[in-house]
Tab-separated table of C-alpha atoms and ligand atoms in Angstrom:
chain	number	residue	atom	x	y	z
L	22	MET	CA	-26.672	-20.601	27.349
L	23	THR	CA	-24.937	-23.934	24.954
L	24	ILE	CA	-21.143	-22.854	24.117
L	25	ALA	CA	-20.660	-23.183	20.546
L	26	PRO	CA	-17.844	-26.229	20.044
L	27	GLN	CA	-14.323	-25.739	18.644
L	28	SER	CA	-12.035	-27.584	16.420
L	29	PRO	CA	-8.901	-27.351	17.782
L	30	PRO	CA	-5.909	-24.756	16.336
L	31	SER	CA	-3.583	-24.583	13.270
L	32	PRO	CA	0.318	-24.522	14.645
L	33	ARG	CA	-0.393	-20.545	13.258
L	34	ASP	CA	-3.085	-20.209	15.848
L	35	ARG	CA	-1.110	-21.313	18.632
L	36	LEU	CA	0.992	-18.556	18.874
L	37	ILE	CA	0.038	-15.456	20.433
L	38	VAL	CA	2.062	-12.110	20.084
L	39	ALA	CA	2.217	-9.994	22.731
L	40	LEU	CA	1.851	-6.689	21.614
L	41	ASP	CA	4.188	-4.783	24.220
L	42	LEU	CA	5.436	-1.687	22.701
L	43	PRO	CA	4.823	2.325	23.700
L	44	SER	CA	2.564	2.959	20.712
L	45	VAL	CA	-0.711	2.065	19.377
L	46	ALA	CA	0.917	3.616	15.961
L	47	ASP	CA	4.467	1.030	16.804
L	48	ALA	CA	1.718	-2.043	17.291
L	49	GLU	CA	-0.231	-1.302	13.922
L	50	ARG	CA	3.886	-1.432	12.012
L	51	MET	CA	4.167	-5.080	14.035
L	52	VAL	CA	0.913	-6.198	12.715
L	53	ASP	CA	1.569	-5.219	9.261
L	54	GLN	CA	4.979	-6.243	8.890
L	55	LEU	CA	3.988	-9.952	10.482
L	56	GLY	CA	0.701	-9.817	8.121
L	57	ASP	CA	-0.662	-12.734	7.865
L	58	THR	CA	1.671	-15.208	10.032
L	59	VAL	CA	0.448	-14.629	12.520
L	60	THR	CA	-3.927	-13.968	14.180
L	61	PHE	CA	-3.947	-13.888	17.174
L	62	TYR	CA	-2.288	-10.979	19.104
L	63	LYS	CA	-2.259	-9.592	23.140
L	64	VAL	CA	-2.605	-6.638	23.915
L	65	GLY	CA	-1.114	-5.375	27.633
L	66	LEU	CA	-1.189	-3.094	30.064
L	67	GLU	CA	2.167	-1.257	28.246
L	68	LEU	CA	-0.482	-0.190	25.283
L	69	ALA	CA	-3.842	-0.612	26.351
L	70	PHE	CA	-2.411	2.101	28.962
L	71	ALA	CA	-1.595	4.021	25.654
L	72	GLY	CA	-4.925	4.212	23.900
L	73	GLY	CA	-4.686	0.098	23.818
L	74	LEU	CA	-8.377	-0.830	23.797
L	75	PRO	CA	-9.513	0.895	21.092
L	76	PHE	CA	-6.917	-0.963	19.324
L	77	ALA	CA	-7.903	-4.493	20.037
L	78	ALA	CA	-11.514	-3.930	19.518
L	79	ALA	CA	-10.371	-3.089	16.095
L	80	LEU	CA	-7.842	-5.958	15.802
L	81	ALA	CA	-10.964	-8.049	17.143
L	82	ARG	CA	-13.048	-7.039	14.521
L	83	SER	CA	-10.436	-7.295	11.162
L	84	GLY	CA	-10.619	-10.949	11.949
L	85	ARG	CA	-7.791	-11.710	14.701
L	86	GLN	CA	-7.974	-13.176	17.796
L	87	VAL	CA	-7.314	-10.507	20.678
L	88	PHE	CA	-6.181	-11.365	24.012
L	89	LEU	CA	-6.834	-9.328	26.334
L	90	ASP	CA	-3.644	-9.017	29.315
L	91	LEU	CA	-5.391	-6.721	31.923
L	92	LYS	CA	-4.878	-9.227	35.068
L	93	LEU	CA	-7.501	-7.271	36.494
L	94	HIS	CA	-7.139	-7.943	40.437
L	95	ASP	CA	-9.792	-6.415	42.763
L	96	ILE	CA	-13.760	-6.998	44.778
L	97	PRO	CA	-15.617	-9.455	43.045
L	98	THR	CA	-18.413	-6.638	41.248
L	99	THR	CA	-15.787	-4.227	40.273
L	100	VAL	CA	-14.490	-7.650	38.459
L	101	GLU	CA	-17.574	-7.963	37.439
L	102	ARG	CA	-18.333	-4.902	36.593
L	103	ALA	CA	-14.954	-4.728	34.671
L	104	THR	CA	-14.716	-8.416	33.157
L	105	ARG	CA	-18.695	-7.281	31.443
L	106	GLN	CA	-16.576	-4.105	29.896
L	107	VAL	CA	-13.880	-5.852	28.386
L	108	ALA	CA	-17.054	-9.122	26.910
L	109	ASP	CA	-17.632	-5.837	24.195
L	110	LEU	CA	-14.544	-5.635	23.044
L	111	GLY	CA	-14.105	-9.239	21.362
L	112	ALA	CA	-12.109	-10.231	22.129
L	113	THR	CA	-11.099	-14.155	22.889
L	114	PHE	CA	-8.834	-13.894	26.176
L	115	LEU	CA	-9.086	-12.093	29.122
L	116	THR	CA	-6.229	-12.183	32.414
L	117	VAL	CA	-7.245	-12.206	35.963
L	118	HIS	CA	-5.628	-12.894	38.872
L	119	ALA	CA	-6.039	-16.781	40.145
L	120	TYR	CA	-8.011	-15.282	43.605
L	121	PRO	CA	-11.164	-17.450	43.971
L	122	GLN	CA	-13.290	-13.933	44.567
L	123	THR	CA	-11.574	-12.443	41.660
L	124	LEU	CA	-11.874	-15.865	39.087
L	125	ALA	CA	-15.320	-16.456	40.304
L	126	ALA	CA	-16.861	-12.615	39.954
L	127	ALA	CA	-15.401	-12.670	35.923
L	128	VAL	CA	-17.120	-15.704	35.191
L	129	ARG	CA	-19.931	-14.345	36.188
L	130	GLY	CA	-19.520	-10.646	34.573
L	131	ARG	CA	-18.637	-12.659	31.062
L	132	THR	CA	-21.333	-15.048	31.581
L	133	GLY	CA	-24.134	-12.335	32.308
L	134	HIS	CA	-22.828	-10.975	29.593
L	135	GLU	CA	-23.538	-13.847	27.253
L	136	GLY	CA	-26.641	-15.218	28.990
L	137	ALA	CA	-28.687	-12.608	28.521
L	138	THR	CA	-29.897	-14.195	25.380
L	139	GLY	CA	-30.340	-17.508	26.588
L	140	LEU	CA	-29.432	-17.872	22.707
L	141	THR	CA	-26.821	-20.396	21.497
L	142	VAL	CA	-23.854	-18.103	21.106
L	143	PRO	CA	-20.422	-18.840	20.007
L	144	ARG	CA	-17.643	-18.683	22.030
L	145	GLY	CA	-17.615	-15.688	23.341
L	146	LEU	CA	-14.681	-13.899	25.764
L	147	GLN	CA	-12.894	-16.593	28.273
L	148	ILE	CA	-11.126	-15.622	31.490
L	149	LEU	CA	-7.609	-17.294	32.433
L	150	GLY	CA	-6.043	-17.246	35.679
L	151	VAL	CA	-2.486	-16.189	36.416
L	152	THR	CA	-1.312	-18.491	39.101
L	153	VAL	CA	2.342	-17.779	39.621
L	154	MET	CA	3.751	-15.193	36.582
L	155	THR	CA	6.978	-16.978	35.186
L	156	SER	CA	9.218	-14.400	36.359
L	157	TYR	CA	8.816	-15.404	39.937
L	158	SER	CA	10.817	-18.485	41.303
L	159	ASP	CA	10.441	-19.906	44.739
L	160	ALA	CA	12.327	-17.769	46.637
L	161	ASP	CA	10.277	-14.716	44.543
L	162	LEU	CA	7.770	-16.202	46.332
L	163	ARG	CA	8.307	-16.920	49.707
L	164	GLU	CA	9.552	-13.089	49.743
L	165	ALA	CA	6.192	-12.100	48.588
L	166	GLY	CA	5.059	-13.957	51.806
L	167	TYR	CA	3.783	-17.787	49.377
L	168	ALA	CA	5.848	-20.546	52.020
L	169	GLU	CA	4.110	-23.122	49.485
L	170	GLY	CA	6.791	-22.461	46.135
L	171	VAL	CA	5.537	-22.390	42.733
L	172	SER	CA	4.936	-25.379	41.915
L	173	LEU	CA	1.891	-26.398	45.393
L	174	THR	CA	1.492	-23.009	44.719
L	175	VAL	CA	0.055	-23.007	40.463
L	176	ALA	CA	-1.227	-26.347	41.624
L	177	ARG	CA	-3.630	-25.302	44.288
L	178	ARG	CA	-4.290	-21.942	41.768
L	179	ALA	CA	-5.160	-24.629	38.526
L	180	ARG	CA	-7.410	-26.790	41.160
L	181	GLN	CA	-9.309	-23.137	42.301
L	182	ALA	CA	-9.483	-21.310	38.616
L	183	GLU	CA	-10.862	-24.810	37.358
L	184	ALA	CA	-13.765	-25.064	40.454
L	185	ALA	CA	-14.418	-21.414	39.977
L	186	GLY	CA	-15.224	-22.226	35.789
L	187	ALA	CA	-12.349	-20.594	34.670
L	188	ASP	CA	-11.373	-21.586	30.843
L	189	GLY	CA	-8.028	-21.640	31.333
L	190	LEU	CA	-4.649	-21.247	33.101
L	191	ILE	CA	-1.654	-18.448	32.616
L	192	ILE	CA	1.016	-20.860	33.863
L	193	SER	CA	5.070	-21.276	32.654
L	194	ALA	CA	5.445	-24.961	30.195
L	195	GLU	CA	7.403	-26.228	32.721
L	196	GLU	CA	4.493	-26.797	34.946
L	197	ALA	CA	1.807	-27.799	31.719
L	198	ALA	CA	2.081	-31.553	31.749
L	199	ARG	CA	1.901	-31.912	35.713
L	200	ILE	CA	-1.291	-29.405	35.404
L	201	ARG	CA	-2.673	-31.010	32.451
L	202	GLY	CA	-2.902	-34.105	35.098
L	203	LEU	CA	-4.278	-32.023	37.939
L	204	VAL	CA	-6.914	-30.118	35.320
L	205	GLY	CA	-9.257	-31.505	32.887
L	206	PRO	CA	-9.540	-30.958	29.005
L	207	ARG	CA	-11.683	-28.362	28.968
L	208	LEU	CA	-8.963	-25.571	30.337
L	209	GLN	CA	-7.200	-24.203	27.450
L	210	LEU	CA	-3.270	-23.576	29.286
L	211	VAL	CA	-1.656	-20.710	28.034
L	212	THR	CA	2.056	-20.604	28.526
L	213	PRO	CA	4.502	-17.221	28.286
L	214	GLY	CA	8.048	-17.263	29.165
L	215	ILE	CA	8.988	-19.103	26.452
L	216	ARG	CA	12.345	-18.462	24.560
L	217	PRO	CA	13.616	-20.803	21.134
L	218	ALA	CA	17.035	-21.756	21.790
L	219	GLY	CA	19.522	-19.087	22.082
L	220	THR	CA	17.601	-16.190	22.670
L	221	PRO	CA	18.131	-14.644	25.769
L	222	ASN	CA	15.837	-15.504	29.116
L	223	GLN	CA	15.341	-11.520	29.692
L	224	ASP	CA	13.339	-11.387	33.425
L	225	GLN	CA	11.106	-14.414	32.238
L	226	LYS	CA	12.531	-17.696	34.628
L	227	ARG	CA	10.942	-20.208	34.331
L	228	VAL	CA	11.363	-20.501	30.730
L	229	MET	CA	10.902	-23.619	28.031
L	230	THR	CA	11.234	-23.796	23.612
L	231	PRO	CA	8.590	-23.503	21.788
L	232	GLY	CA	8.957	-26.924	20.719
L	233	ASP	CA	9.675	-28.433	24.324
L	234	ALA	CA	6.393	-27.013	25.103
L	235	ILE	CA	4.172	-27.734	22.762
L	236	ARG	CA	4.979	-31.251	23.696
L	237	ALA	CA	4.863	-30.319	27.573
L	238	GLY	CA	1.178	-29.971	26.087
L	239	ALA	CA	0.364	-26.374	26.019
L	240	ASP	CA	-2.256	-25.093	24.125
L	241	TYR	CA	-1.524	-21.497	23.682
L	242	LEU	CA	2.263	-20.397	23.182
L	243	VAL	CA	2.873	-16.105	24.419
L	244	VAL	CA	5.412	-15.092	23.051
L	245	GLY	CA	6.355	-11.302	23.147
L	246	ARG	CA	10.641	-9.635	22.472
L	247	PRO	CA	11.973	-12.789	20.043
L	248	VAL	CA	9.569	-11.872	18.051
L	249	THR	CA	9.036	-8.390	18.291
L	250	ALA	CA	12.397	-7.623	19.164
L	251	ALA	CA	13.514	-9.414	16.274
L	252	ALA	CA	15.413	-7.672	12.756
L	253	ASP	CA	12.796	-9.601	11.409
L	254	PRO	CA	9.497	-10.427	13.037
L	255	ALA	CA	8.089	-12.151	10.970
L	256	ALA	CA	10.887	-15.056	9.930
L	257	ALA	CA	11.191	-14.836	13.949
L	258	ALA	CA	7.643	-16.165	14.062
L	259	ARG	CA	7.827	-18.266	10.923
L	260	ALA	CA	10.402	-19.959	12.619
L	261	ILE	CA	8.210	-20.660	16.126
L	262	ILE	CA	5.001	-21.556	14.202
L	263	ALA	CA	7.697	-24.341	12.315
L	264	GLU	CA	8.530	-25.411	15.741
L	265	ILE	CA	5.103	-25.387	17.146
L	266	GLN	CA	4.332	-28.042	13.618
L	267	ALA	CA	7.128	-30.388	14.081
L	268	ALA	CA	6.277	-30.906	17.778
L	269	SER	CA	2.124	-31.006	17.018
W	13	OMP	O1	-0.394	-13.075	31.758
W	13	OMP	C1	0.318	-13.173	30.681
W	13	OMP	O2	0.259	-12.982	29.519
W	13	OMP	C2	2.261	-13.659	31.149
W	13	OMP	C3	2.243	-13.909	32.465
W	13	OMP	C4	3.273	-14.779	32.992
W	13	OMP	O3	3.194	-15.158	34.162
W	13	OMP	N1	4.133	-14.142	32.509
W	13	OMP	C5	3.580	-13.325	31.330
W	13	OMP	O4	5.704	-13.059	30.556
W	13	OMP	N2	3.112	-12.812	30.643
W	13	OMP	C6	3.211	-11.878	29.502
W	13	OMP	O5	3.731	-12.709	28.877
W	13	OMP	C7	4.358	-11.090	27.652
W	13	OMP	C8	6.064	-12.326	27.449
W	13	OMP	O6	6.769	-11.441	27.049
W	13	OMP	P1	8.020	-12.425	26.513
W	13	OMP	O7	8.563	-12.246	27.464
W	13	OMP	O8	8.596	-10.768	25.756
W	13	OMP	O9	7.879	-13.235	26.012
W	13	OMP	C9	4.864	-10.233	28.442
W	13	OMP	O10	3.976	-9.554	28.149
W	13	OMP	C10	4.010	-10.689	29.995
W	13	OMP	O11	2.861	-9.371	30.104
């Protein structure tokens, strides 16, 4: 199987808006409000459990890019089969927890799907390994039984994700520069925990502004509440895209 080459994304295409909303109707309203400003959306657990999967498939059919943030983690057979199902929805990204067994199974699930034809295909579903949640500090990891701390754990999982054939990593932008030095250019660095200057961190602990994240080497920024809870979501998204552009 040959993967078709991709051109680098434009500043607008590097912003992924997280549709963490309670219903498909709310998500549809937000997508309408954002209009042409936003091209890439994340559907996560809250919306997925409220009928969000058919909505995500429809969003992909409408020409938007879709990130399915399902954070899979199970025995390898279950993850491989679940990934094969997700590959049919037309999403660009799927998250799995960055454990070696889980990553390898997800890569088999999406590769098997694409490889069935044996033909050259456009780049299909890409697997992102979630390293250490951006809401975690060293102390939170220690409490969960991981003595190594954030920095070493992210580095270990990044190397394992690359070895397993993953397409990218979910990391905090704080780690982006160092992780880019550890893994090759093939891996997409996708960074949540983005907070424009002056916006509250809420439950995020490892945060950066959009401009700093791009300068640190992030390929994509995931932004939820700073856009969706803003008085004018489209204006908030435009301001983030302007920061991405200025830092690119
Ligand atoms: O996998 C993710 O997308 C994710 C990983 C992570 O470590 N931290 C993190 O915040 N996220 C997601 O990114 C989004 C961040 O939302 P805001 O904090 O509202 O910008 C949420 O949808 C989270 O589920």
